[in-house]
Each structure stands twice: as C-alpha cells, then as structure tokens.
XYZ file of C-alpha atoms in Angstrom:
572
model
C 69.788 13.648 149.771
C 73.165 14.790 148.512
C 76.322 13.429 150.030
C 77.088 15.277 153.275
C 80.503 16.779 153.992
C 82.847 14.601 155.991
C 82.906 17.021 158.932
C 80.252 19.469 160.048
C 81.816 20.057 163.471
C 80.624 22.922 165.620
C 78.089 23.962 162.966
C 76.056 20.912 163.929
C 76.371 21.568 167.647
C 73.762 22.760 170.082
C 75.523 24.308 173.085
C 74.004 24.586 176.554
C 74.999 27.434 178.864
C 75.216 26.962 182.613
C 75.609 29.799 185.100
C 77.071 27.593 187.868
C 76.133 29.873 190.729
C 72.460 29.343 189.873
C 72.271 25.784 188.544
C 72.232 23.418 191.549
C 73.512 23.751 195.110
C 74.481 20.505 196.881
C 75.827 22.000 200.128
C 72.988 24.230 201.339
C 75.130 27.347 200.924
C 72.605 28.922 198.574
C 75.204 29.050 195.805
C 75.334 26.539 192.976
C 78.389 24.315 192.716
C 80.160 21.888 190.389
C 78.827 18.850 192.210
C 75.365 20.155 191.463
C 76.193 20.027 187.771
C 77.529 16.490 188.148
C 74.278 15.497 189.868
C 72.248 16.820 186.938
C 74.268 15.276 184.097
C 71.502 12.752 183.275
C 69.133 15.671 182.672
C 71.698 17.592 180.633
C 72.492 14.530 178.525
C 68.785 13.960 177.865
C 68.669 17.246 175.960
C 70.989 15.917 173.265
C 73.381 18.871 173.485
C 77.033 18.614 172.435
C 78.860 21.013 174.737
C 78.326 23.096 177.866
C 79.540 26.655 178.148
C 80.208 27.376 181.824
C 80.294 30.936 183.064
C 83.485 31.629 185.051
C 84.029 29.676 188.254
C 87.610 30.757 188.868
C 88.708 32.364 192.134
C 86.957 35.723 192.309
C 85.660 38.285 194.806
C 82.395 38.105 192.818
C 82.008 41.805 192.316
C 80.783 41.003 188.777
C 79.511 37.458 189.064
C 82.889 35.795 188.493
C 83.932 38.011 185.574
C 86.373 39.646 187.981
C 88.992 36.905 188.058
C 91.600 36.895 190.835
C 93.197 33.544 189.879
C 92.804 31.938 186.456
C 94.275 28.613 187.555
C 92.033 27.612 190.443
C 88.353 26.964 191.167
C 86.560 29.347 193.493
C 86.068 27.440 196.786
C 82.414 28.518 196.880
C 81.871 26.589 193.622
C 84.017 23.505 194.238
C 87.481 22.025 193.911
C 89.772 21.040 191.070
C 88.931 17.400 191.837
C 85.261 18.264 191.327
C 86.124 19.894 188.026
C 88.139 16.927 186.794
C 85.318 14.559 187.741
C 82.812 16.796 185.962
C 84.854 16.844 182.754
C 85.210 13.037 182.797
C 81.524 12.473 183.499
C 80.440 14.803 180.720
C 82.881 13.179 178.299
C 81.359 9.790 179.147
C 78.080 11.248 177.895
C 79.606 12.707 174.738
C 79.463 16.283 176.037
C 82.357 18.719 175.760
C 83.242 21.619 178.050
C 83.589 25.280 177.054
C 85.233 27.546 179.617
C 84.713 31.288 179.843
C 88.018 33.126 179.448
C 87.940 36.668 180.861
C 91.128 37.994 179.297
C 90.392 41.696 178.831
C 90.702 42.485 182.525
C 91.490 41.010 185.922
C 90.146 41.635 189.371
C 92.059 44.299 191.239
C 92.635 41.520 193.788
C 94.670 39.583 191.211
C 98.330 39.120 192.164
C 99.438 41.072 189.072
C 97.467 44.169 190.018
C 98.552 43.976 193.640
C 102.200 43.824 192.548
C 101.578 46.778 190.251
C 100.128 48.765 193.161
C 103.192 47.859 195.246
C 105.390 49.555 192.648
C 106.533 46.633 190.477
C 107.228 48.239 187.083
C 106.851 44.945 185.232
C 103.306 44.464 186.449
C 102.392 48.107 186.085
C 102.917 47.546 182.372
C 100.437 44.649 182.574
C 97.687 47.251 182.953
C 96.676 50.481 181.236
C 97.850 53.244 183.547
C 97.907 56.876 182.496
C 98.626 60.274 184.068
C 95.907 62.908 184.333
C 94.982 64.685 181.139
C 97.419 67.400 180.111
C 96.645 70.840 181.399
C 94.449 69.716 184.265
C 96.200 72.274 186.447
C 95.547 70.444 189.711
C 95.983 67.008 191.293
C 93.871 64.110 190.094
C 90.368 63.873 191.625
C 90.252 61.673 194.694
C 86.881 60.139 193.825
C 86.549 58.069 190.613
C 83.084 59.475 189.959
C 84.270 63.085 190.022
C 84.869 64.842 186.697
C 87.372 67.647 186.384
C 86.053 70.371 184.107
C 89.519 70.955 182.682
C 90.132 67.296 181.834
C 91.583 65.665 184.953
C 90.738 62.160 183.725
C 92.964 60.744 180.960
C 90.030 60.405 178.529
C 86.278 60.929 178.524
C 85.562 57.207 178.252
C 82.560 55.850 180.136
C 82.489 52.585 182.064
C 80.013 50.026 180.748
C 78.582 49.947 184.268
C 78.203 53.710 184.547
C 80.536 56.552 185.457
C 84.078 57.231 184.216
C 86.240 54.355 182.964
C 89.216 55.570 185.028
C 90.015 55.155 188.724
C 92.945 56.441 190.778
C 95.925 54.075 190.731
C 96.766 54.041 194.418
C 98.303 57.314 195.567
C 100.491 57.751 192.494
C 98.443 60.488 190.908
C 97.848 58.265 187.881
C 94.748 56.388 186.763
C 94.083 52.829 185.643
C 91.530 51.935 182.977
C 88.461 49.860 183.853
C 85.924 49.570 181.062
C 83.668 47.705 183.492
C 83.561 47.810 187.298
C 86.373 49.708 189.086
C 87.489 46.355 190.501
C 88.082 45.062 186.938
C 91.337 46.556 185.660
C 91.911 46.342 181.905
C 94.991 44.443 180.789
C 97.557 45.898 178.410
C 97.570 43.486 175.466
C 100.197 45.632 173.737
C 102.661 44.119 176.203
C 103.902 40.797 174.722
C 104.353 39.390 178.227
C 100.616 39.850 178.819
C 99.827 37.981 175.597
C 102.170 35.190 176.673
C 100.322 34.942 179.984
C 97.013 34.683 178.150
C 98.398 31.787 176.076
C 99.606 30.065 179.266
C 96.144 30.326 180.815
C 94.400 28.748 177.826
C 97.055 26.021 177.563
C 96.685 25.158 181.245
C 93.032 24.278 180.682
C 93.754 22.567 177.361
C 96.116 20.261 179.259
C 93.148 19.320 181.441
C 91.199 18.173 178.382
C 89.280 21.359 177.590
C 88.774 22.161 173.923
C 86.008 24.763 174.121
C 86.643 28.420 174.946
C 84.382 31.439 175.068
C 86.300 34.723 175.158
C 84.630 37.519 177.089
C 84.420 40.989 175.430
C 87.403 39.969 173.342
C 87.102 42.723 170.739
C 88.050 45.454 173.237
C 91.549 44.075 173.896
C 93.100 46.082 171.051
C 93.462 49.528 172.588
C 95.827 51.941 170.856
C 99.142 53.043 172.348
C 97.826 56.586 172.580
C 94.376 56.738 174.145
C 92.214 59.601 172.969
C 88.932 61.088 174.082
C 86.032 60.937 171.683
C 84.900 64.118 169.987
C 81.756 65.884 171.248
C 78.723 63.854 170.227
C 80.835 60.813 169.296
C 80.328 57.503 171.094
C 83.524 56.861 173.109
C 83.080 53.084 172.754
C 84.412 53.313 169.234
C 87.730 54.622 170.553
C 88.593 51.203 172.017
C 86.371 48.665 170.221
C 87.501 46.479 167.278
C 90.957 48.021 167.298
C 93.384 47.200 164.482
C 95.420 44.798 166.652
C 92.571 42.517 167.765
C 92.956 40.245 164.741
C 96.691 39.820 165.282
C 96.206 39.106 168.985
C 93.578 36.455 168.234
C 95.768 34.888 165.563
C 98.630 34.587 168.055
C 96.333 33.083 170.694
C 94.971 30.652 168.106
C 98.396 29.567 166.844
C 99.914 29.110 170.283
C 96.986 27.438 172.037
C 93.554 26.198 170.942
C 94.346 26.298 167.226
C 96.543 23.250 167.780
C 93.441 21.159 168.550
C 91.489 20.028 165.467
C 88.339 19.660 167.578
C 88.533 23.009 169.355
C 85.386 25.161 169.517
C 85.788 28.871 170.153
C 83.431 31.807 170.347
C 84.121 35.466 171.005
C 81.774 37.870 172.722
C 81.813 41.036 170.637
C 80.871 44.356 172.151
C 79.440 47.142 169.938
C 80.825 45.478 166.837
C 80.091 45.285 163.104
C 79.339 42.545 160.604
C 82.595 43.149 158.748
C 84.679 42.807 161.904
C 82.819 39.659 162.922
C 83.392 38.155 159.478
C 87.112 38.686 159.988
C 87.063 37.206 163.491
C 85.174 34.055 162.437
C 86.210 33.379 158.836
C 88.198 30.115 159.095
C 90.774 31.399 156.620
C 91.880 33.987 159.211
C 92.651 31.429 161.952
C 91.095 33.435 164.765
C 87.765 32.169 166.189
C 85.034 29.773 165.083
C 82.081 32.057 165.780
C 80.943 35.261 167.429
C 78.275 36.579 169.746
C 76.905 39.931 168.615
C 74.150 41.892 170.336
C 72.524 44.202 167.830
C 69.358 42.077 167.725
C 69.076 42.458 171.495
C 69.065 46.240 171.271
C 65.845 46.518 169.276
C 63.994 47.371 172.494
C 66.446 50.125 173.473
C 64.845 53.555 173.216
C 67.201 55.786 171.209
C 69.938 53.219 171.755
C 69.691 53.421 175.545
C 69.602 50.098 177.396
C 67.891 51.486 180.471
C 64.546 52.125 178.848
C 61.309 50.179 178.850
C 59.758 49.923 175.397
C 58.224 47.087 173.412
C 60.230 45.820 170.452
C 59.029 46.160 166.857
C 59.021 42.777 165.021
C 60.242 44.504 161.860
C 63.353 45.749 163.674
C 64.142 42.332 165.142
C 63.801 40.365 161.934
C 65.641 42.920 159.811
C 68.566 42.886 162.222
C 68.678 39.093 162.305
C 68.416 39.004 158.532
C 71.175 41.565 158.048
C 73.570 39.556 160.186
C 72.575 36.236 158.652
C 73.205 37.480 155.121
C 76.312 39.485 155.974
C 78.024 36.681 157.846
C 77.080 34.187 155.144
C 78.485 36.392 152.397
C 81.808 36.756 154.229
C 82.000 33.106 155.351
C 81.691 34.096 158.978
C 79.656 32.218 161.582
C 77.121 33.444 164.138
C 76.566 32.126 167.636
C 72.763 32.205 167.855
C 70.981 33.191 171.051
C 68.238 35.243 172.647
C 69.003 34.323 176.257
C 72.140 34.353 178.359
C 73.386 35.378 181.806
C 73.429 39.067 180.808
C 69.986 39.320 179.207
C 66.400 39.306 180.474
C 64.412 36.218 179.545
C 63.328 36.239 175.909
C 59.762 35.090 176.608
C 59.147 38.337 178.489
C 61.032 40.391 175.981
C 59.802 39.051 172.643
C 56.749 37.016 173.566
C 53.907 36.792 176.070
C 54.862 35.184 179.410
C 51.279 34.792 180.582
C 48.693 33.965 177.916
C 51.086 32.482 175.338
C 54.140 31.407 177.317
C 54.428 27.949 175.707
C 53.801 29.275 172.208
C 56.224 32.177 172.702
C 58.993 29.950 174.016
C 58.706 27.407 171.214
C 58.344 30.074 168.529
C 61.517 31.835 169.656
C 63.346 28.510 169.867
C 62.364 27.714 166.284
C 63.678 31.038 165.060
C 67.066 30.672 166.738
C 67.627 27.002 165.939
C 66.684 27.373 162.288
C 68.877 30.379 161.508
C 72.371 30.026 160.058
C 74.780 29.611 162.966
C 75.286 27.546 166.110
C 72.453 27.778 168.676
C 73.108 28.342 172.375
C 70.508 27.356 174.959
C 70.683 29.164 178.291
C 69.698 27.053 181.303
C 65.962 27.284 181.972
C 65.220 28.502 178.465
C 64.290 24.935 177.534
C 61.464 24.941 180.111
C 60.245 28.456 179.311
C 61.556 30.250 182.402
C 60.518 33.892 182.661
C 61.783 37.004 184.412
C 61.359 36.908 188.197
C 58.354 38.641 189.672
C 60.362 41.144 191.692
C 58.925 44.329 193.170
C 61.907 46.147 194.690
C 65.463 47.020 193.688
C 66.471 45.264 196.907
C 65.608 41.966 195.194
C 68.470 42.534 192.760
C 72.100 41.750 193.519
C 73.842 42.733 190.303
C 76.065 45.818 190.472
C 74.966 46.988 187.016
C 71.258 46.943 187.913
C 71.781 48.775 191.180
C 74.000 51.384 189.537
C 71.435 51.909 186.782
C 68.596 52.326 189.273
C 70.544 54.895 191.277
C 71.522 56.759 188.092
C 67.894 56.924 186.980
C 66.838 58.259 190.375
C 69.625 60.858 190.185
C 68.244 61.911 186.800
C 64.896 62.622 188.418
C 63.057 59.507 187.245
C 60.223 58.442 189.546
C 61.187 55.460 191.736
C 58.421 53.233 190.387
C 59.355 54.015 186.795
C 63.061 53.567 187.524
C 62.369 50.139 188.959
C 60.158 49.187 185.999
C 62.984 50.124 183.621
C 65.590 48.145 185.532
C 63.227 45.205 185.929
C 62.806 45.040 182.156
C 66.535 44.774 181.412
C 68.373 43.538 184.517
C 70.959 40.805 184.125
C 69.734 39.108 187.310
C 66.470 38.307 185.502
C 68.273 35.359 183.925
C 70.410 34.529 186.956
C 67.638 33.350 189.251
C 68.080 29.686 190.229
C 67.271 26.902 187.809
C 63.758 25.722 188.648
C 63.902 21.959 189.135
C 60.603 21.493 190.966
C 57.775 23.406 192.631
C 59.263 23.485 196.144
C 59.868 26.844 197.861
C 63.485 27.031 196.656
C 62.721 25.386 193.301
C 64.817 22.313 194.142
C 67.918 24.472 193.802
C 69.072 24.502 197.423
C 68.174 23.388 200.928
C 69.494 26.719 202.187
C 68.678 30.307 201.311
C 69.230 30.922 197.597
C 71.553 33.796 196.725
C 68.855 35.073 194.351
C 65.191 34.370 194.916
C 63.059 32.336 192.467
C 59.442 33.462 192.130
C 57.272 31.301 189.864
C 58.573 27.760 190.198
C 55.107 26.573 191.222
C 54.103 26.402 187.569
C 57.430 26.546 185.673
C 59.906 23.799 186.537
C 61.777 20.827 185.067
C 59.701 18.190 186.851
C 56.481 19.540 185.385
C 57.993 19.746 181.886
C 59.295 16.195 182.065
C 55.871 14.949 183.104
C 54.142 16.279 180.033
C 55.170 19.815 179.242
C 55.520 20.943 175.645
C 58.544 23.233 175.691
C 61.232 20.781 176.802
C 60.137 18.134 174.298
C 60.145 20.773 171.561
C 63.746 21.787 172.318
C 64.847 18.152 172.219
C 63.259 17.755 168.811
C 64.949 20.891 167.470
C 68.325 19.573 168.614
C 67.696 16.188 166.978
C 66.611 17.802 163.708
C 69.824 19.812 163.570
C 71.814 16.579 163.438
C 69.517 14.989 160.872
C 69.261 17.806 158.316
C 72.265 19.511 156.780
C 69.953 22.242 155.522
C 69.682 23.332 159.165
C 73.319 22.974 160.195
C 75.100 24.288 157.106
C 72.423 25.229 154.565
C 72.237 28.542 152.731
C 70.012 31.202 154.284
C 67.652 33.445 152.297
C 64.884 35.713 153.634
C 61.288 35.402 152.437
C 58.679 38.191 152.584
C 61.014 40.376 154.603
C 58.571 43.292 154.574
C 55.758 41.391 156.304
C 55.029 43.423 159.483
C 54.707 40.477 161.887
C 56.056 37.365 160.160
C 59.711 36.439 159.886
C 60.172 33.811 157.180
C 63.291 32.432 155.550
C 64.573 29.395 153.686
C 67.483 27.096 154.425
C 68.823 25.075 151.501
C 71.440 22.373 151.141
C 71.775 20.399 147.918
C 68.406 18.705 147.308
C 66.712 19.734 150.566
C 64.987 23.052 151.166
C 63.234 24.277 154.297
C 60.821 27.170 154.767
C 60.684 28.582 158.294
C 57.662 30.729 159.189
C 57.572 32.674 162.460
C 54.687 34.791 163.772
C 56.313 37.350 166.077
C 52.976 38.723 167.286
C 49.999 37.815 169.454
C 47.673 38.323 166.469
C 46.292 35.845 163.952
C 48.113 36.596 160.722
C 47.792 35.401 157.134
C 50.989 34.528 155.303
C 51.311 33.506 151.659
C 53.868 30.817 150.982
C 55.551 29.663 147.763
C 53.343 27.346 145.768
C 55.821 24.464 145.881
C 55.769 24.486 149.697
C 51.962 24.205 149.837
C 52.374 20.439 149.544
C 55.507 20.283 151.679
C 56.101 18.146 154.737
C 55.780 19.727 158.194
C 59.150 19.153 159.815
C 58.255 20.764 163.147
C 55.440 23.016 164.391
C 54.504 24.481 167.756
C 50.743 24.171 167.175
C 49.145 20.768 166.573
C 48.042 19.708 163.094
C 48.890 22.859 161.130
C 47.031 23.328 157.871
C 49.367 23.930 154.951
C 48.030 25.791 151.922
C 48.995 28.606 149.580
C 48.001 30.984 152.358
C 48.574 29.913 155.948
C 46.537 31.380 158.785
C 49.040 31.674 161.615
C 47.972 31.581 165.250
C 49.555 33.923 167.816
C 53.277 33.146 168.111
C 52.957 30.201 165.761
C 56.078 28.706 164.184
C 56.402 25.953 161.650
C 59.076 24.594 159.368
C 58.161 23.023 156.033
C 60.401 20.728 154.020
C 60.476 19.950 150.312
C 62.853 18.139 148.024
C 64.559 20.289 145.412
C 64.161 18.888 141.913
C 67.361 19.260 139.900
C-alpha cells in the first residue's frame, strides 16, 4: 500500500441520520425524545459511525416536522431540554461520535419573534423577510385567500410553493405579500439584509460554543434571491428564478469565515434544491471556503414521470446509474464532494423504490448499501436503513400526517384522479414513509413507545433491530461496509471511473488509490445477469459480497440484486 495522507477527515466518515421524533420515546408521549437517543447510544456506537446528523429539534409548531423553527436557541419541550442535549453531546463524544445539527436558515416559522415583530409593524424586522406589494397593474386589492390567483397578476410573481399553491401569502392586512417557498407558515428570510446574515452567524456560533462542529444547512442554495423578483416566462420553471442565485457563494463564504470555518474539524453539508453539478462543485470545492459536501437529488428523480414527483412509475436502472455516474465524474473533475444517500427523512424507503421489499428485501438492502458506500463521497445512513426497513403498509391518506402528502393527495383529487390511484401515487413518494418509528423489536409499537406513536409502524413483526442483532444479514453487512471505509483509502478518497456503463442492468465502477484498485459490481435488477469483468480482476480478492461464496471468473453470473466488490493490487 502507498503511504496514506495525514488527514482523510470527513471523507472517511460514515454519518448516521436520526429523525428524533421517530427514534425512541422514553416518556410515553408517542414522540421520540433526546433521552431516547441517549438510551440507544450503545446501539449507535456499535455501528461504527463517526457522526450523527439530527433533524431539527428546536422550538417549533411542527407544521413541517421541525423545519419551521420558532426559536433557534432552545430545544422543543416535546423533544427534551438543553440539559438533555448537553448530556447527549457528552455521551456521544465519549464514544467518539460527533454531532451534526440541522440549520434551517432559509426561512423561519411565522411564529418566530422576528416575524411577529414584522407583523406588528417593526420596519427593522419587516426587512428580515421578503415582503412585496401586489404585482403592478393588478387593478384591485390583493386576494384575501393565498390560494386564489388574480388573472391580472395580483400576486407579486408566479412562483409556486414547493408544497403546492402560490409561494406568496398576505402579510397581515397591509395589502402586501410575504414569500414562502414552502408552507405558508415558513416565511423566507431576506439574506440580502446584512443584519439577517449576522443573525445566521450568531445562531451557528451559539451551537459551536456548545461543542458542535457538524452542520447541515437546509435548502441552502435558495437563500440568494435577487433584489428584484421576477416571474418566470411561460413554460419556464419558476424554481430557476430563485435557485443557485449569484450571491449564494458569497453568503456561504461569510458564514464559513465567521463561524464553522474557524474549526479545523468542522463538517458541513448543504442540501441543494434543483441544482447543477457546476454549482455544487463551487459550493464544495475546498478552495472556495464554503461547504465540505452537498446533497443533490437528481438521482432520486429517476422515478418521476415527466419530472413530476407525484407519479407512480418504476425506475429504469440505466437512468439511475447514468445520473450517479454523471455526478460522480463531474464532482471529481471539479474537486467537489458528494454526500451519498438513497434514504432520508424526505424520501420513501429505497428498498421499495429501487429493490424488492418482499422476495429480495435482504439482497436489495445490501446491494443498495454497497452502491452508496463504494461511490466517491461521504455516505449517510438513515435510521432503519441498516436493518432494511421498508415503506409502511398504509391503506388510507388518513394514515399520513405530513402536510406535503395531504396537499398532494387533495391536489390529485382536484385534478380528477381516482381516489385509489391518488393514494397509490402519494403512498409511493410520501415523506412519512421514512418517518415511521424506528423498529426496535416486534412488539405492537415496535419498542418505540409505551404510548400511542405519532405515526404508526406496520411491519415490525419481521423487520426490527432485535431480530437483526440475533442473526440478520443486513445490519452486519452495514457494519462491515463502515469498517472497510476506514481500512481502504481506495474507498474513502480513491479515484472513480465507470465500467460497462451501457450495461442495461449492471452498474459497475472502479475505485483506485495508489497501488490498490477495487471493482464494484451491482445488479440493479431481479434477473440473473451475466457481466464480463476485466481479466486482471478474475483472480482478484472478494472484499465484500451480499451473496455467499461468489464465483469470480472472466464472466460473472450475477444473482438478483447481487453486489460484490473485488480488490487487486496495481502493479507499477
């Protein structure tokens, strides 16, 4: 082996994501809490992960699962106390695990003190938000209902909310509107105001002072809105009027310089909405002093029919692997860095989406894990992914809590879609699919709570941590992948190159660092597939495989959802 670099840092990390509301409830309230995380630290530590990304647990009315923050400096009482948080941070540190907090800095809850002061007429705080008069020439007062559209342009722009409907709502009784790219209770902040940027720095520094060096920035590439907001032209996607604006880089550089960039061990990731490779290179290239890595979502849109999320179609393996390959090569060429994932709190479970949750659940889960952990970037593991959790077996929209899912269902019904089909569409994409409680055992509430869970689990009888720990295959496989990442620099920092990119079902690629080269072979289908491999790998060592005793030859016969990684030494 060649001499490794002195510091690999976050590139070597495996990061675990916890949605606190659904992890473990210790009070019987039906809502997960920080003490539940403390209770499960031995399990978390057993995974071998380096850091936990926590979804927001700040004070919030919970209109959008905590992403509507009313107070950035305090813990929501339903989740715990600041003493609980401090104890959690210490206990994780004792186990060598860092903490990554979710910073929601594009918008606040309308219950936030700033917005309430703005509503009361405080000019300073009105400039904290994006407030505009009705469009010129509307000819009549602003519409009283946010969902109403004036034919002559009553709303300031034609922008759509990510959750459906217009992105503007009446600002009190002033006749003006405030911008909300998400729920109407989430008012977008005006980052053009330097006082707002100073407040954002203060928030990050408050948590840094409490020993936090990991930060995930929610939808951070939409903070750079222009001074003059314009409607999109007919047929043009309005998202591009406010996404990846020219000021985002400067705002991130300021935030970096005045807060987390002062910590040599900081780890930062930005969630990027409707972005591009070039922009993500700029955000994550270390020379730019912005962020360490980025979440992008193009690979999770390969099962969108005509680009529409609320559709129910099966993905094409060619589309998935070509998208992953494009981002891997593009980010590598520009010295950017990907945050790798298939699961998170906003996505349906990947086993349902890209595998087979019934006949080949174990094989699907381990195959998808291999693909993500072997690509170039830092892998994120969403709670329950490591035991192969699947989408809940719901049968009614009433089972869902999430505002986005309910809005989508109602919109589909309004469009004339049959109720059964509308539910099937929502069930295939709903964010709540991943928010069901962590399944610790096979008891009625999955060991999550002694009370009534806020969201109902459905298949814990055969998918749970206890069963995996007693002899399951998925959990042990994840632990091995995490160990391998720390043992092989070809995985953590090696060069990526695709192999046989045109194969209709197989995604294969190499990872190379100095004298070590790996070949990763992934069967993305439920069919037995033949795959030719390079002659020099036919005698290679099997580093990890999700089927027992794989036969390695010039042509490998792959089982359904089979994945294996071969290793060879590079001869100089």
